[in-house]
mmCIF file of C-alpha atoms in Angstrom:
data_model
loop_
_atom_site.group_PDB
_atom_site.id
_atom_site.type_symbol
_atom_site.label_atom_id
_atom_site.label_comp_id
_atom_site.label_asym_id
_atom_site.label_seq_id
_atom_site.Cartn_x
_atom_site.Cartn_y
_atom_site.Cartn_z
ATOM 1 C CA MET A 188 31.941 -10.658 9.670
ATOM 2 C CA SER A 189 28.347 -9.552 10.351
ATOM 3 C CA SER A 190 27.632 -6.778 12.851
ATOM 4 C CA THR A 191 24.827 -7.013 15.398
ATOM 5 C CA LEU A 192 21.702 -4.917 15.911
ATOM 6 C CA THR A 193 19.105 -5.114 18.634
ATOM 7 C CA TRP A 194 15.513 -5.842 17.645
ATOM 8 C CA THR A 195 14.478 -2.378 18.868
ATOM 9 C CA ARG A 196 17.077 -0.596 16.744
ATOM 10 C CA ALA A 197 16.059 -2.641 13.688
ATOM 11 C CA ARG A 198 12.421 -1.585 14.127
ATOM 12 C CA ARG A 199 13.421 2.064 14.403
ATOM 13 C CA ILE A 200 15.566 1.900 11.275
ATOM 14 C CA ALA A 201 12.709 0.288 9.353
ATOM 15 C CA LEU A 202 10.213 2.943 10.410
ATOM 16 C CA ARG A 203 12.496 5.910 9.793
ATOM 17 C CA ALA A 204 13.462 4.544 6.366
ATOM 18 C CA GLN A 205 9.752 4.654 5.537
ATOM 19 C CA GLY A 206 9.481 8.311 6.492
ATOM 20 C CA MET A 207 8.135 7.939 10.015
ATOM 21 C CA GLY A 208 9.254 10.194 12.847
ATOM 22 C CA ARG A 209 8.361 13.627 11.443
ATOM 23 C CA ALA A 210 5.871 15.945 13.128
ATOM 24 C CA ARG A 211 2.373 15.313 11.786
ATOM 25 C CA ARG A 212 -0.122 17.995 10.877
ATOM 26 C CA SER A 213 -3.299 18.395 12.961
ATOM 27 C CA GLU A 214 -4.645 21.529 11.285
ATOM 28 C CA ALA A 215 -6.411 21.956 7.957
ATOM 29 C CA PRO A 216 -3.924 21.623 5.070
ATOM 30 C CA THR A 217 -3.448 23.798 2.019
ATOM 31 C CA THR A 218 -3.071 22.430 -1.488
ATOM 32 C CA ALA A 219 0.640 23.250 -1.367
ATOM 33 C CA THR A 220 1.253 21.468 1.950
ATOM 34 C CA SER A 221 -0.700 18.463 0.681
ATOM 35 C CA ARG A 222 1.403 18.253 -2.466
ATOM 36 C CA ARG A 223 4.575 18.407 -0.400
ATOM 37 C CA ALA A 224 3.277 15.692 1.937
ATOM 38 C CA LEU A 225 2.452 13.435 -1.013
ATOM 39 C CA ALA A 226 5.857 14.051 -2.596
ATOM 40 C CA ARG A 227 7.719 13.343 0.668
ATOM 41 C CA THR A 228 5.816 10.091 1.150
ATOM 42 C CA LEU A 229 6.576 8.875 -2.364
ATOM 43 C CA GLU A 230 10.252 9.795 -1.993
ATOM 44 C CA ARG A 231 10.358 7.176 0.753
ATOM 45 C CA THR A 232 7.846 4.571 -0.430
ATOM 46 C CA HIS A 233 7.941 4.890 -4.266
ATOM 47 C CA LEU A 234 4.377 3.577 -4.352
ATOM 48 C CA LEU A 235 0.906 3.780 -2.849
ATOM 49 C CA GLN A 236 -1.064 0.537 -2.999
ATOM 50 C CA ILE A 237 -4.599 1.110 -4.289
ATOM 51 C CA ASP A 238 -7.649 -0.406 -2.655
ATOM 52 C CA SER A 239 -11.346 0.224 -3.261
ATOM 53 C CA VAL A 240 -12.520 -0.305 0.330
ATOM 54 C CA SER A 241 -13.536 3.069 1.768
ATOM 55 C CA VAL A 242 -15.189 2.072 5.047
ATOM 56 C CA PHE A 243 -12.896 4.621 6.741
ATOM 57 C CA ALA A 244 -10.527 5.977 4.077
ATOM 58 C CA ARG A 245 -9.058 4.461 0.932
ATOM 59 C CA ALA A 246 -5.792 2.592 1.458
ATOM 60 C CA HIS A 247 -3.839 4.789 -0.985
ATOM 61 C CA HIS A 248 -4.819 7.922 0.960
ATOM 62 C CA LEU A 249 -3.698 6.603 4.330
ATOM 63 C CA PRO A 250 0.126 6.375 3.961
ATOM 64 C CA VAL A 251 0.408 10.146 3.525
ATOM 65 C CA PHE A 252 -1.812 10.703 6.570
ATOM 66 C CA THR A 253 0.279 8.177 8.509
ATOM 67 C CA ARG A 254 3.488 10.074 7.758
ATOM 68 C CA SER A 255 2.324 13.686 7.548
ATOM 69 C CA GLY A 256 -1.052 14.039 9.262
ATOM 70 C CA LEU A 257 -3.894 16.017 7.712
ATOM 71 C CA TRP A 258 -3.664 16.399 3.946
ATOM 72 C CA ASP A 259 -6.020 16.777 1.004
ATOM 73 C CA PRO A 260 -6.250 13.529 -1.041
ATOM 74 C CA THR A 261 -7.657 15.375 -4.050
ATOM 75 C CA VAL A 262 -4.074 16.329 -4.883
ATOM 76 C CA LEU A 263 -3.437 12.616 -5.450
ATOM 77 C CA GLU A 264 -6.427 12.301 -7.752
ATOM 78 C CA ASP A 265 -5.214 15.355 -9.690
ATOM 79 C CA SER A 266 -1.714 13.868 -9.943
ATOM 80 C CA VAL A 267 -2.846 10.783 -11.894
ATOM 81 C CA ARG A 268 -5.028 12.548 -14.460
ATOM 82 C CA SER A 269 -3.601 13.037 -17.931
ATOM 83 C CA GLY A 270 -2.232 16.457 -18.698
ATOM 84 C CA PRO A 271 0.786 18.667 -18.010
ATOM 85 C CA ARG A 272 0.391 18.427 -14.186
ATOM 86 C CA ARG A 273 0.448 14.646 -14.150
ATOM 87 C CA THR A 274 3.127 13.292 -11.803
ATOM 88 C CA LEU A 275 1.924 9.753 -11.017
ATOM 89 C CA ARG A 276 1.029 6.623 -12.967
ATOM 90 C CA GLU A 277 -1.076 3.626 -12.055
ATOM 91 C CA SER A 278 1.112 0.528 -12.353
ATOM 92 C CA LEU A 279 1.118 -3.095 -11.317
ATOM 93 C CA ALA A 280 3.983 -2.718 -8.868
ATOM 94 C CA HIS A 281 2.887 -4.194 -5.544
ATOM 95 C CA GLU A 282 -0.596 -5.099 -6.753
ATOM 96 C CA ALA A 283 -2.269 -2.027 -8.290
ATOM 97 C CA THR A 284 -0.362 1.040 -7.138
ATOM 98 C CA TYR A 285 0.264 4.681 -7.850
ATOM 99 C CA THR A 286 3.926 5.174 -8.661
ATOM 100 C CA SER A 287 6.280 7.782 -9.999
ATOM 101 C CA PRO A 288 6.914 7.805 -13.768
ATOM 102 C CA GLU A 289 10.409 6.424 -13.062
ATOM 103 C CA ILE A 290 9.066 3.335 -11.289
ATOM 104 C CA HIS A 291 6.437 2.912 -14.000
ATOM 105 C CA GLN A 292 9.180 2.838 -16.621
ATOM 106 C CA LEU A 293 11.275 0.394 -14.593
ATOM 107 C CA LEU A 294 8.281 -1.974 -14.665
ATOM 108 C CA ALA A 295 8.028 -1.909 -18.471
ATOM 109 C CA PHE A 296 9.538 -5.408 -18.663
ATOM 110 C CA ARG A 297 6.582 -6.731 -16.662
ATOM 111 C CA ARG A 298 4.094 -5.224 -19.093
ATOM 112 C CA ARG A 299 5.980 -6.710 -22.040
ATOM 113 C CA SER A 300 5.865 -10.178 -20.475
ATOM 114 C CA THR A 301 2.111 -10.171 -19.816
ATOM 115 C CA SER A 302 1.243 -12.366 -22.798
ATOM 116 C CA GLU A 303 3.535 -15.119 -21.479
ATOM 117 C CA LYS A 304 3.278 -14.888 -17.701
ATOM 118 C CA ASP A 305 0.013 -13.243 -16.687
ATOM 119 C CA TRP A 306 -3.327 -14.743 -15.705
ATOM 120 C CA GLY A 307 -4.549 -17.624 -17.843
ATOM 121 C CA VAL A 308 -7.842 -15.873 -18.590
ATOM 122 C CA LEU A 309 -5.946 -12.892 -20.022
ATOM 123 C CA ARG A 310 -3.829 -15.114 -22.232
ATOM 124 C CA ASP A 311 -6.973 -16.925 -23.373
ATOM 125 C CA ILE A 312 -8.596 -13.643 -24.392
ATOM 126 C CA ALA A 313 -5.481 -12.670 -26.338
ATOM 127 C CA VAL A 314 -5.736 -15.920 -28.327
ATOM 128 C CA SER A 315 -9.503 -16.319 -28.662
ATOM 129 C CA SER A 316 -10.578 -12.720 -29.226
ATOM 130 C CA PRO A 317 -7.786 -10.781 -30.965
ATOM 131 C CA HIS A 318 -10.428 -8.877 -32.955
ATOM 132 C CA LEU A 319 -11.404 -7.025 -29.772
ATOM 133 C CA PHE A 320 -8.087 -5.216 -29.463
ATOM 134 C CA PRO A 321 -8.386 -2.890 -32.498
ATOM 135 C CA GLN A 322 -12.062 -2.337 -31.671
ATOM 136 C CA ILE A 323 -11.196 -1.228 -28.137
ATOM 137 C CA ARG A 324 -8.527 1.135 -29.435
ATOM 138 C CA GLU A 325 -11.001 2.630 -31.911
ATOM 139 C CA VAL A 326 -13.614 3.189 -29.190
ATOM 140 C CA LEU A 327 -11.144 4.910 -26.861
ATOM 141 C CA ALA A 328 -9.787 7.039 -29.696
ATOM 142 C CA ASP A 329 -13.373 8.063 -30.408
ATOM 143 C CA ILE A 330 -14.830 8.661 -26.932
ATOM 144 C CA GLY A 331 -11.718 9.414 -24.868
ATOM 145 C CA PRO A 332 -10.973 8.035 -21.384
ATOM 146 C CA ALA A 333 -13.552 5.446 -20.371
ATOM 147 C CA SER A 334 -14.053 2.487 -18.062
ATOM 148 C CA ALA A 335 -13.912 -1.101 -19.263
ATOM 149 C CA ALA A 336 -17.666 -1.378 -18.658
ATOM 150 C CA THR A 337 -18.292 1.666 -20.839
ATOM 151 C CA VAL A 338 -16.140 0.275 -23.651
ATOM 152 C CA SER A 339 -17.906 -3.084 -23.395
ATOM 153 C CA LYS A 340 -21.316 -1.429 -23.560
ATOM 154 C CA HIS A 341 -20.204 0.691 -26.517
ATOM 155 C CA LEU A 342 -19.312 -2.497 -28.394
ATOM 156 C CA GLY A 343 -22.580 -4.183 -27.449
ATOM 157 C CA ASP A 344 -20.810 -6.872 -25.419
ATOM 158 C CA THR A 345 -23.066 -7.740 -22.465
ATOM 159 C CA VAL A 346 -22.351 -11.444 -21.945
ATOM 160 C CA ARG A 347 -20.600 -11.942 -18.630
ATOM 161 C CA GLY A 348 -18.784 -15.042 -17.443
ATOM 162 C CA GLU A 349 -20.377 -17.405 -14.967
ATOM 163 C CA GLY A 350 -19.409 -18.016 -11.353
ATOM 164 C CA TRP A 351 -19.037 -15.963 -8.171
ATOM 165 C CA GLY A 352 -15.810 -14.074 -8.904
ATOM 166 C CA TRP A 353 -15.030 -11.331 -11.391
ATOM 167 C CA ARG A 354 -17.852 -11.774 -13.887
ATOM 168 C CA ARG A 355 -16.530 -9.733 -16.781
ATOM 169 C CA THR A 356 -17.377 -9.604 -20.450
ATOM 170 C CA ALA A 357 -14.769 -10.644 -22.991
ATOM 171 C CA THR A 358 -14.283 -6.964 -23.806
ATOM 172 C CA GLN A 359 -13.612 -6.114 -20.180
ATOM 173 C CA TRP A 360 -11.007 -8.883 -19.963
ATOM 174 C CA ALA A 361 -9.442 -7.608 -23.185
ATOM 175 C CA VAL A 362 -9.252 -4.071 -21.763
ATOM 176 C CA GLU A 363 -7.528 -5.479 -18.667
ATOM 177 C CA TYR A 364 -5.097 -7.342 -20.903
ATOM 178 C CA LEU A 365 -4.242 -4.202 -22.875
ATOM 179 C CA PHE A 366 -3.679 -2.262 -19.648
ATOM 180 C CA ARG A 367 -1.342 -4.940 -18.321
ATOM 181 C CA THR A 368 0.644 -4.963 -21.558
ATOM 182 C CA GLY A 369 0.993 -1.169 -21.554
ATOM 183 C CA ASP A 370 -1.160 -0.590 -24.642
ATOM 184 C CA LEU A 371 -3.669 1.271 -22.463
ATOM 185 C CA ASP A 372 -2.977 3.807 -19.770
ATOM 186 C CA CYS A 373 -5.034 4.444 -16.628
ATOM 187 C CA VAL A 374 -5.708 8.166 -16.260
ATOM 188 C CA GLY A 375 -7.800 8.183 -13.093
ATOM 189 C CA ARG A 376 -10.790 6.509 -11.515
ATOM 190 C CA SER A 377 -14.534 7.059 -11.901
ATOM 191 C CA SER A 378 -16.905 7.851 -9.012
ATOM 192 C CA GLN A 379 -17.494 4.061 -8.846
ATOM 193 C CA PHE A 380 -13.727 3.596 -8.558
ATOM 194 C CA GLU A 381 -13.446 2.042 -12.029
ATOM 195 C CA ARG A 382 -10.239 2.630 -13.953
ATOM 196 C CA LEU A 383 -10.530 5.182 -16.742
ATOM 197 C CA TYR A 384 -8.471 4.021 -19.710
ATOM 198 C CA SER A 385 -6.911 5.901 -22.598
ATOM 199 C CA LEU A 386 -4.575 4.917 -25.398
ATOM 200 C CA ALA A 387 -0.902 4.726 -24.541
ATOM 201 C CA ALA A 388 2.173 4.237 -26.673
ATOM 202 C CA GLU A 389 5.261 2.450 -25.423
ATOM 203 C CA GLU A 390 8.167 1.796 -27.733
ATOM 204 C CA GLN A 391 8.930 -1.903 -27.986
ATOM 205 C CA PRO A 392 12.656 -2.717 -27.695
ATOM 206 C CA SER A 393 14.494 -5.441 -29.543
ATOM 207 C CA PRO A 394 14.794 -8.832 -27.754
ATOM 208 C CA GLU A 395 18.423 -8.018 -26.881
ATOM 209 C CA GLU A 396 17.468 -4.626 -25.448
ATOM 210 C CA ASP A 397 14.523 -6.213 -23.649
ATOM 211 C CA ALA A 398 16.745 -8.726 -21.813
ATOM 212 C CA ARG A 399 19.257 -6.034 -20.889
ATOM 213 C CA ASP A 400 16.523 -3.645 -19.749
ATOM 214 C CA GLU A 401 14.910 -6.312 -17.562
ATOM 215 C CA THR A 402 18.150 -7.087 -15.724
ATOM 216 C CA ALA A 403 18.941 -3.405 -15.210
ATOM 217 C CA SER A 404 15.384 -2.613 -14.149
ATOM 218 C CA ILE A 405 15.268 -5.401 -11.582
ATOM 219 C CA GLN A 406 18.600 -4.237 -10.179
ATOM 220 C CA GLU A 407 17.273 -0.700 -9.793
ATOM 221 C CA LEU A 408 13.971 -1.868 -8.275
ATOM 222 C CA VAL A 409 15.799 -3.991 -5.690
ATOM 223 C CA THR A 410 18.081 -1.045 -4.914
ATOM 224 C CA ARG A 411 15.095 1.213 -4.324
ATOM 225 C CA ALA A 412 13.294 -1.394 -2.241
ATOM 226 C CA ALA A 413 16.386 -1.819 -0.061
ATOM 227 C CA SER A 414 16.612 1.931 0.483
ATOM 228 C CA SER A 415 12.892 2.239 1.248
ATOM 229 C CA LEU A 416 12.958 -0.593 3.769
ATOM 230 C CA GLY A 417 16.259 0.352 5.403
ATOM 231 C CA ILE A 418 16.709 -3.115 6.855
ATOM 232 C CA ALA A 419 15.101 -6.212 5.371
ATOM 233 C CA GLU A 420 15.255 -9.880 4.555
ATOM 234 C CA VAL A 421 15.522 -10.963 0.921
ATOM 235 C CA GLY A 422 11.873 -12.011 0.827
ATOM 236 C CA SER A 423 10.781 -8.495 1.758
ATOM 237 C CA LEU A 424 12.989 -6.986 -0.958
ATOM 238 C CA ALA A 425 11.338 -9.278 -3.497
ATOM 239 C CA ASP A 426 7.834 -8.579 -2.247
ATOM 240 C CA TYR A 427 8.167 -4.798 -2.416
ATOM 241 C CA PHE A 428 7.700 -4.701 -6.197
ATOM 242 C CA ARG A 429 6.432 -8.295 -6.432
ATOM 243 C CA LEU A 430 9.586 -9.711 -7.986
ATOM 244 C CA ARG A 431 10.596 -13.362 -7.931
ATOM 245 C CA LEU A 432 13.249 -14.478 -5.467
ATOM 246 C CA ARG A 433 15.363 -15.917 -8.283
ATOM 247 C CA GLU A 434 15.308 -12.471 -9.944
ATOM 248 C CA VAL A 435 16.184 -10.658 -6.753
ATOM 249 C CA THR A 436 19.016 -12.864 -5.467
ATOM 250 C CA PRO A 437 21.633 -11.818 -8.091
ATOM 251 C CA ALA A 438 20.730 -8.169 -7.558
ATOM 252 C CA VAL A 439 21.197 -8.527 -3.790
ATOM 253 C CA GLU A 440 24.554 -10.237 -4.316
ATOM 254 C CA ARG A 441 25.724 -7.309 -6.446
ATOM 255 C CA LEU A 442 24.604 -4.821 -3.789
ATOM 256 C CA LEU A 443 26.515 -6.783 -1.143
ATOM 257 C CA LEU A 444 29.665 -6.791 -3.276
ATOM 258 C CA GLN A 445 29.333 -3.044 -3.863
ATOM 259 C CA GLY A 446 28.873 -2.398 -0.152
ATOM 260 C CA GLU A 447 25.424 -0.877 -0.621
ATOM 261 C CA LEU A 448 24.025 -3.665 1.563
ATOM 262 C CA GLN A 449 25.651 -5.460 4.464
ATOM 263 C CA GLU A 450 24.533 -8.457 6.474
ATOM 264 C CA VAL A 451 23.664 -7.806 10.110
ATOM 265 C CA GLU A 452 22.502 -10.105 12.880
ATOM 266 C CA VAL A 453 19.317 -8.860 14.536
ATOM 267 C CA THR A 454 18.875 -10.213 18.038
ATOM 268 C CA HIS A 455 15.363 -11.433 18.856
ATOM 269 C CA PRO A 456 13.873 -13.445 21.733
ATOM 270 C CA ALA A 457 12.906 -16.170 19.251
ATOM 271 C CA GLY A 458 16.411 -16.327 17.791
ATOM 272 C CA THR A 459 18.829 -14.170 15.855
ATOM 273 C CA ARG A 460 17.850 -13.322 12.272
ATOM 274 C CA THR A 461 20.242 -12.353 9.471
ATOM 275 C CA MET A 462 19.038 -9.208 7.716
ATOM 276 C CA LEU A 463 20.348 -6.795 5.107
ATOM 277 C CA LEU A 464 21.083 -3.245 6.194
ATOM 278 C CA HIS A 465 21.225 -0.481 3.581
ATOM 279 C CA ARG A 466 24.355 1.665 3.548
ATOM 280 C CA ASP A 467 22.305 4.866 3.862
ATOM 281 C CA ALA A 468 19.779 3.548 6.371
ATOM 282 C CA PRO A 469 18.736 6.193 8.909
ATOM 283 C CA ALA A 470 20.039 6.185 12.454
ATOM 284 C CA PRO A 471 17.896 4.198 14.910
ATOM 285 C CA ALA A 472 16.795 7.199 16.949
ATOM 286 C CA PRO A 473 13.715 6.648 19.147
ATOM 287 C CA LEU A 474 10.329 7.555 17.663
ATOM 288 C CA ARG A 475 7.977 9.492 19.904
ATOM 289 C CA GLY A 476 4.820 9.819 17.831
ATOM 290 C CA ALA A 477 1.748 7.739 17.101
ATOM 291 C CA ALA A 478 -0.136 6.976 13.886
ATOM 292 C CA LEU A 479 -2.782 4.777 12.305
ATOM 293 C CA VAL A 480 -1.344 2.473 9.640
ATOM 294 C CA SER A 481 -3.238 0.871 6.769
ATOM 295 C CA PRO A 482 -2.821 -2.893 6.226
ATOM 296 C CA PHE A 483 -1.641 -1.979 2.705
ATOM 297 C CA ASP A 484 1.015 0.505 3.842
ATOM 298 C CA PRO A 485 4.565 -0.471 2.749
ATOM 299 C CA ILE A 486 5.532 -0.484 6.425
ATOM 300 C CA VAL A 487 3.401 -3.581 6.979
ATOM 301 C CA PHE A 488 2.181 -5.011 3.665
ATOM 302 C CA HIS A 489 4.681 -7.876 3.681
ATOM 303 C CA ARG A 490 3.146 -9.947 6.454
ATOM 304 C CA PRO A 491 6.275 -12.051 7.250
ATOM 305 C CA ARG A 492 8.202 -8.793 7.759
ATOM 306 C CA LEU A 493 5.425 -7.477 10.003
ATOM 307 C CA ALA A 494 5.667 -10.640 12.105
ATOM 308 C CA HIS A 495 9.470 -10.794 12.236
ATOM 309 C CA LEU A 496 10.181 -7.108 12.885
ATOM 310 C CA PHE A 497 7.077 -5.996 14.767
ATOM 311 C CA ASP A 498 5.753 -9.201 16.376
ATOM 312 C CA VAL A 499 2.326 -8.739 14.781
ATOM 313 C CA ASP A 500 0.260 -11.454 13.120
ATOM 314 C CA TYR A 501 -2.192 -9.648 10.839
ATOM 315 C CA ARG A 502 -4.956 -11.095 8.700
ATOM 316 C CA ILE A 503 -7.459 -8.703 7.171
ATOM 317 C CA GLY A 504 -11.083 -9.410 8.076
ATOM 318 C CA ILE A 505 -12.839 -8.308 4.892
ATOM 319 C CA TYR A 506 -12.487 -11.781 3.356
ATOM 320 C CA THR A 507 -13.588 -13.587 6.532
ATOM 321 C CA PRO A 508 -17.242 -14.309 7.406
ATOM 322 C CA ALA A 509 -18.450 -11.905 10.097
ATOM 323 C CA ALA A 510 -18.955 -14.651 12.688
ATOM 324 C CA GLN A 511 -15.307 -15.731 12.322
ATOM 325 C CA ARG A 512 -13.665 -12.303 12.578
ATOM 326 C CA THR A 513 -11.623 -11.709 15.700
ATOM 327 C CA THR A 514 -10.457 -8.123 15.199
ATOM 328 C CA GLY A 515 -13.076 -6.532 12.994
ATOM 329 C CA TYR A 516 -13.697 -5.954 9.299
ATOM 330 C CA TYR A 517 -10.883 -3.591 8.262
ATOM 331 C CA SER A 518 -8.700 -2.900 11.273
ATOM 332 C CA LEU A 519 -5.888 -0.375 11.112
ATOM 333 C CA LEU A 520 -2.752 -0.995 13.110
ATOM 334 C CA PHE A 521 -1.889 1.625 15.713
ATOM 335 C CA LEU A 522 1.774 2.594 15.853
ATOM 336 C CA LEU A 523 3.114 4.036 19.106
ATOM 337 C CA GLY A 524 6.819 4.801 19.018
ATOM 338 C CA ASP A 525 8.347 1.723 17.370
ATOM 339 C CA LEU A 526 5.621 -0.725 18.480
ATOM 340 C CA PHE A 527 2.163 -1.706 17.312
ATOM 341 C CA PRO A 528 0.396 -2.164 20.673
ATOM 342 C CA ALA A 529 -3.165 -2.040 19.280
ATOM 343 C CA ARG A 530 -5.432 -2.087 16.268
ATOM 344 C CA VAL A 531 -8.809 -0.427 15.666
ATOM 345 C CA ASP A 532 -11.713 -1.260 13.392
ATOM 346 C CA LEU A 533 -12.997 2.074 12.050
ATOM 347 C CA LYS A 534 -15.978 3.209 10.033
ATOM 348 C CA ALA A 535 -16.631 6.726 8.782
ATOM 349 C CA ASP A 536 -20.398 7.176 9.110
ATOM 350 C CA ARG A 537 -20.678 10.234 6.937
ATOM 351 C CA ALA A 538 -24.460 10.482 7.167
ATOM 352 C CA ARG A 539 -24.119 11.064 10.943
ATOM 353 C CA SER A 540 -20.677 12.742 10.698
ATOM 354 C CA VAL A 541 -19.331 10.147 13.116
ATOM 355 C CA LEU A 542 -16.081 8.216 13.283
ATOM 356 C CA GLU A 543 -17.291 4.895 14.615
ATOM 357 C CA VAL A 544 -14.769 2.718 16.443
ATOM 358 C CA ARG A 545 -16.272 -0.746 16.103
ATOM 359 C CA GLY A 546 -13.441 -2.461 17.918
ATOM 360 C CA ALA A 547 -10.233 -1.602 19.793
ATOM 361 C CA TYR A 548 -7.908 -4.538 20.323
ATOM 362 C CA ARG A 549 -4.655 -4.966 22.214
ATOM 363 C CA GLU A 550 -1.905 -6.668 20.206
ATOM 364 C CA PRO A 551 -0.458 -9.744 21.971
ATOM 365 C CA LEU A 552 3.165 -8.986 20.926
ATOM 366 C CA PRO A 553 4.108 -12.442 22.208
ATOM 367 C CA HIS A 554 7.882 -12.023 22.025
ATOM 368 C CA LEU A 555 8.135 -8.530 23.462
ATOM 369 C CA PRO A 556 9.513 -8.446 27.046
ATOM 370 C CA ALA A 557 6.968 -7.175 29.575
ATOM 371 C CA ARG A 558 9.190 -4.244 30.579
ATOM 372 C CA GLN A 559 9.041 -2.892 27.008
ATOM 373 C CA ARG A 560 5.243 -2.998 26.705
ATOM 374 C CA PRO A 561 3.505 0.377 26.996
ATOM 375 C CA GLU A 562 0.932 0.615 29.769
ATOM 376 C CA GLU A 563 -2.705 0.378 28.707
ATOM 377 C CA ASN A 564 -3.492 3.930 29.843
ATOM 378 C CA VAL A 565 -0.616 5.245 27.698
ATOM 379 C CA VAL A 566 -1.848 3.328 24.646
ATOM 380 C CA VAL A 567 -5.447 4.458 25.140
ATOM 381 C CA ALA A 568 -4.538 8.132 25.627
ATOM 382 C CA ALA A 569 -2.352 8.186 22.502
ATOM 383 C CA LEU A 570 -4.947 6.288 20.480
ATOM 384 C CA ALA A 571 -7.734 8.664 21.528
ATOM 385 C CA GLU A 572 -5.626 11.604 20.372
ATOM 386 C CA GLU A 573 -4.867 9.929 17.043
ATOM 387 C CA LEU A 574 -8.558 9.176 16.494
ATOM 388 C CA GLN A 575 -9.306 12.869 16.972
ATOM 389 C CA ARG A 576 -6.806 13.665 14.238
ATOM 390 C CA ALA A 577 -8.320 10.979 11.989
ATOM 391 C CA ALA A 578 -11.863 12.302 12.509
ATOM 392 C CA ARG A 579 -10.717 15.842 11.742
ATOM 393 C CA TRP A 580 -8.997 14.608 8.555
ATOM 394 C CA GLN A 581 -12.199 12.930 7.403
ATOM 395 C CA ASP A 582 -14.285 15.990 8.367
ATOM 396 C CA LEU A 583 -16.266 14.062 10.981
ATOM 397 C CA GLU A 584 -17.702 15.807 14.035
ATOM 398 C CA ARG A 585 -17.826 13.063 16.648
ATOM 399 C CA ILE A 586 -16.189 9.804 17.742
ATOM 400 C CA ASP A 587 -18.338 6.911 18.942
ATOM 401 C CA VAL A 588 -16.591 3.911 20.499
ATOM 402 C CA LEU A 589 -18.707 0.762 20.579
ATOM 403 C CA THR A 590 -18.414 -1.435 23.641
ATOM 404 C CA GLY A 591 -19.580 -4.917 24.496
ATOM 405 C CA PRO A 592 -18.845 -8.439 23.272
ATOM 406 C CA GLY A 593 -16.430 -8.588 20.366
ATOM 407 C CA THR A 594 -15.337 -4.947 20.546
ATOM 408 C CA GLY A 595 -11.946 -5.685 22.091
ATOM 409 C CA GLU A 596 -10.064 -5.283 25.332
ATOM 410 C CA LEU A 597 -9.469 -1.549 24.913
ATOM 411 C CA SER A 598 -12.980 -0.446 23.972
ATOM 412 C CA LEU A 599 -14.254 0.550 27.428
ATOM 413 C CA ALA A 600 -11.185 2.590 28.324
ATOM 414 C CA LEU A 601 -11.071 4.128 24.833
ATOM 415 C CA ALA A 602 -14.769 5.092 25.031
ATOM 416 C CA ALA A 603 -14.069 6.948 28.272
ATOM 417 C CA ALA A 604 -10.989 8.674 26.823
ATOM 418 C CA ALA A 605 -12.855 9.670 23.650
ATOM 419 C CA HIS A 606 -15.673 11.119 25.755
ATOM 420 C CA GLU A 607 -13.186 13.262 27.682
ATOM 421 C CA HIS A 608 -11.906 14.720 24.403
ATOM 422 C CA ALA A 609 -15.292 14.939 22.652
ATOM 423 C CA ASP A 610 -14.908 18.592 21.661
ATOM 424 C CA PHE A 611 -12.196 18.562 19.009
ATOM 425 C CA GLY A 612 -13.854 20.531 16.199
#
């Protein structure tokens, strides 16, 4: 028989399972404290989703800030470079991500299946241009870590595909293919945020070992996803490492039989939902803090989970024409306790040393009872304080809050609160 949890307790479990609830740093970090903050985050999340947009801060830098406060992201960049101090790998886990070596190894079955299951254009390159593969390996052996564009130029391949999307040369597609199969390793990013590739060697198992390894790896990935989420629906467990539902279902059934997961009924104004609670899920103690959360943070990157658990409908604005955006270009969700009562569209104007708040929007939270909604003045005060921390982290001297049409319901009050706390250097 299933036990019952309130919606509030489910939210708190989910947040604490992701490492929220600790005191967050507001002072300048040391290298040692930054390394510890990165390690603690990855113990909970197992991955950091990579994104090139840096209008405020890169998406893979934000989850550590969200959980630990001020930290130095250069320790992350150092952690992915080849050498004896390397502790992270770039993998295709949940999109492109930084992961631990253990997670990278668990995803080996995905790299081995690239030739059969990956993008059509990659399969086409494998068939039409097999001569490129040894040439690429020779170039990288000769010149060391390099971007796909550099390898392509080295081979004299300058013909790019037509159309509006990723217009790559055949060599660049072949480099991508070799990375996805595990023949190439990513050992960092260039100043233009291009992957830097080097040769990699992965032992290829027999077909029998391959099948056994895939089943065991999926089981372990689902186990880790369940622990990281604390409480989840099956779709969220599958999404965490981008597994198929048909792959995940048997693994979930085994975890239920072993007692590592149990079904619980989560009460909700829109109707009770059956969810899976991890045996070691944290206690649902109240959360008192506040934090900015990236749209690519594991807390929120599965949008159905964000809607079901947190009552938030989120669609990123970067792919929407400016005239059609309703909450800005790249808004970050604002977490207060166990609720997301607001979001803010931020830009780090480094030339002026200004954190520009281009919009501050109240979340509708349509199912949340009125008595549970934080008052606007409470939200604004907490958000102003968090923006001070964010500006300090990005080494910016001032906060400017834009007001007027399209800047959101909270912009006027936030501008006044930011002005009151203008001296935070």
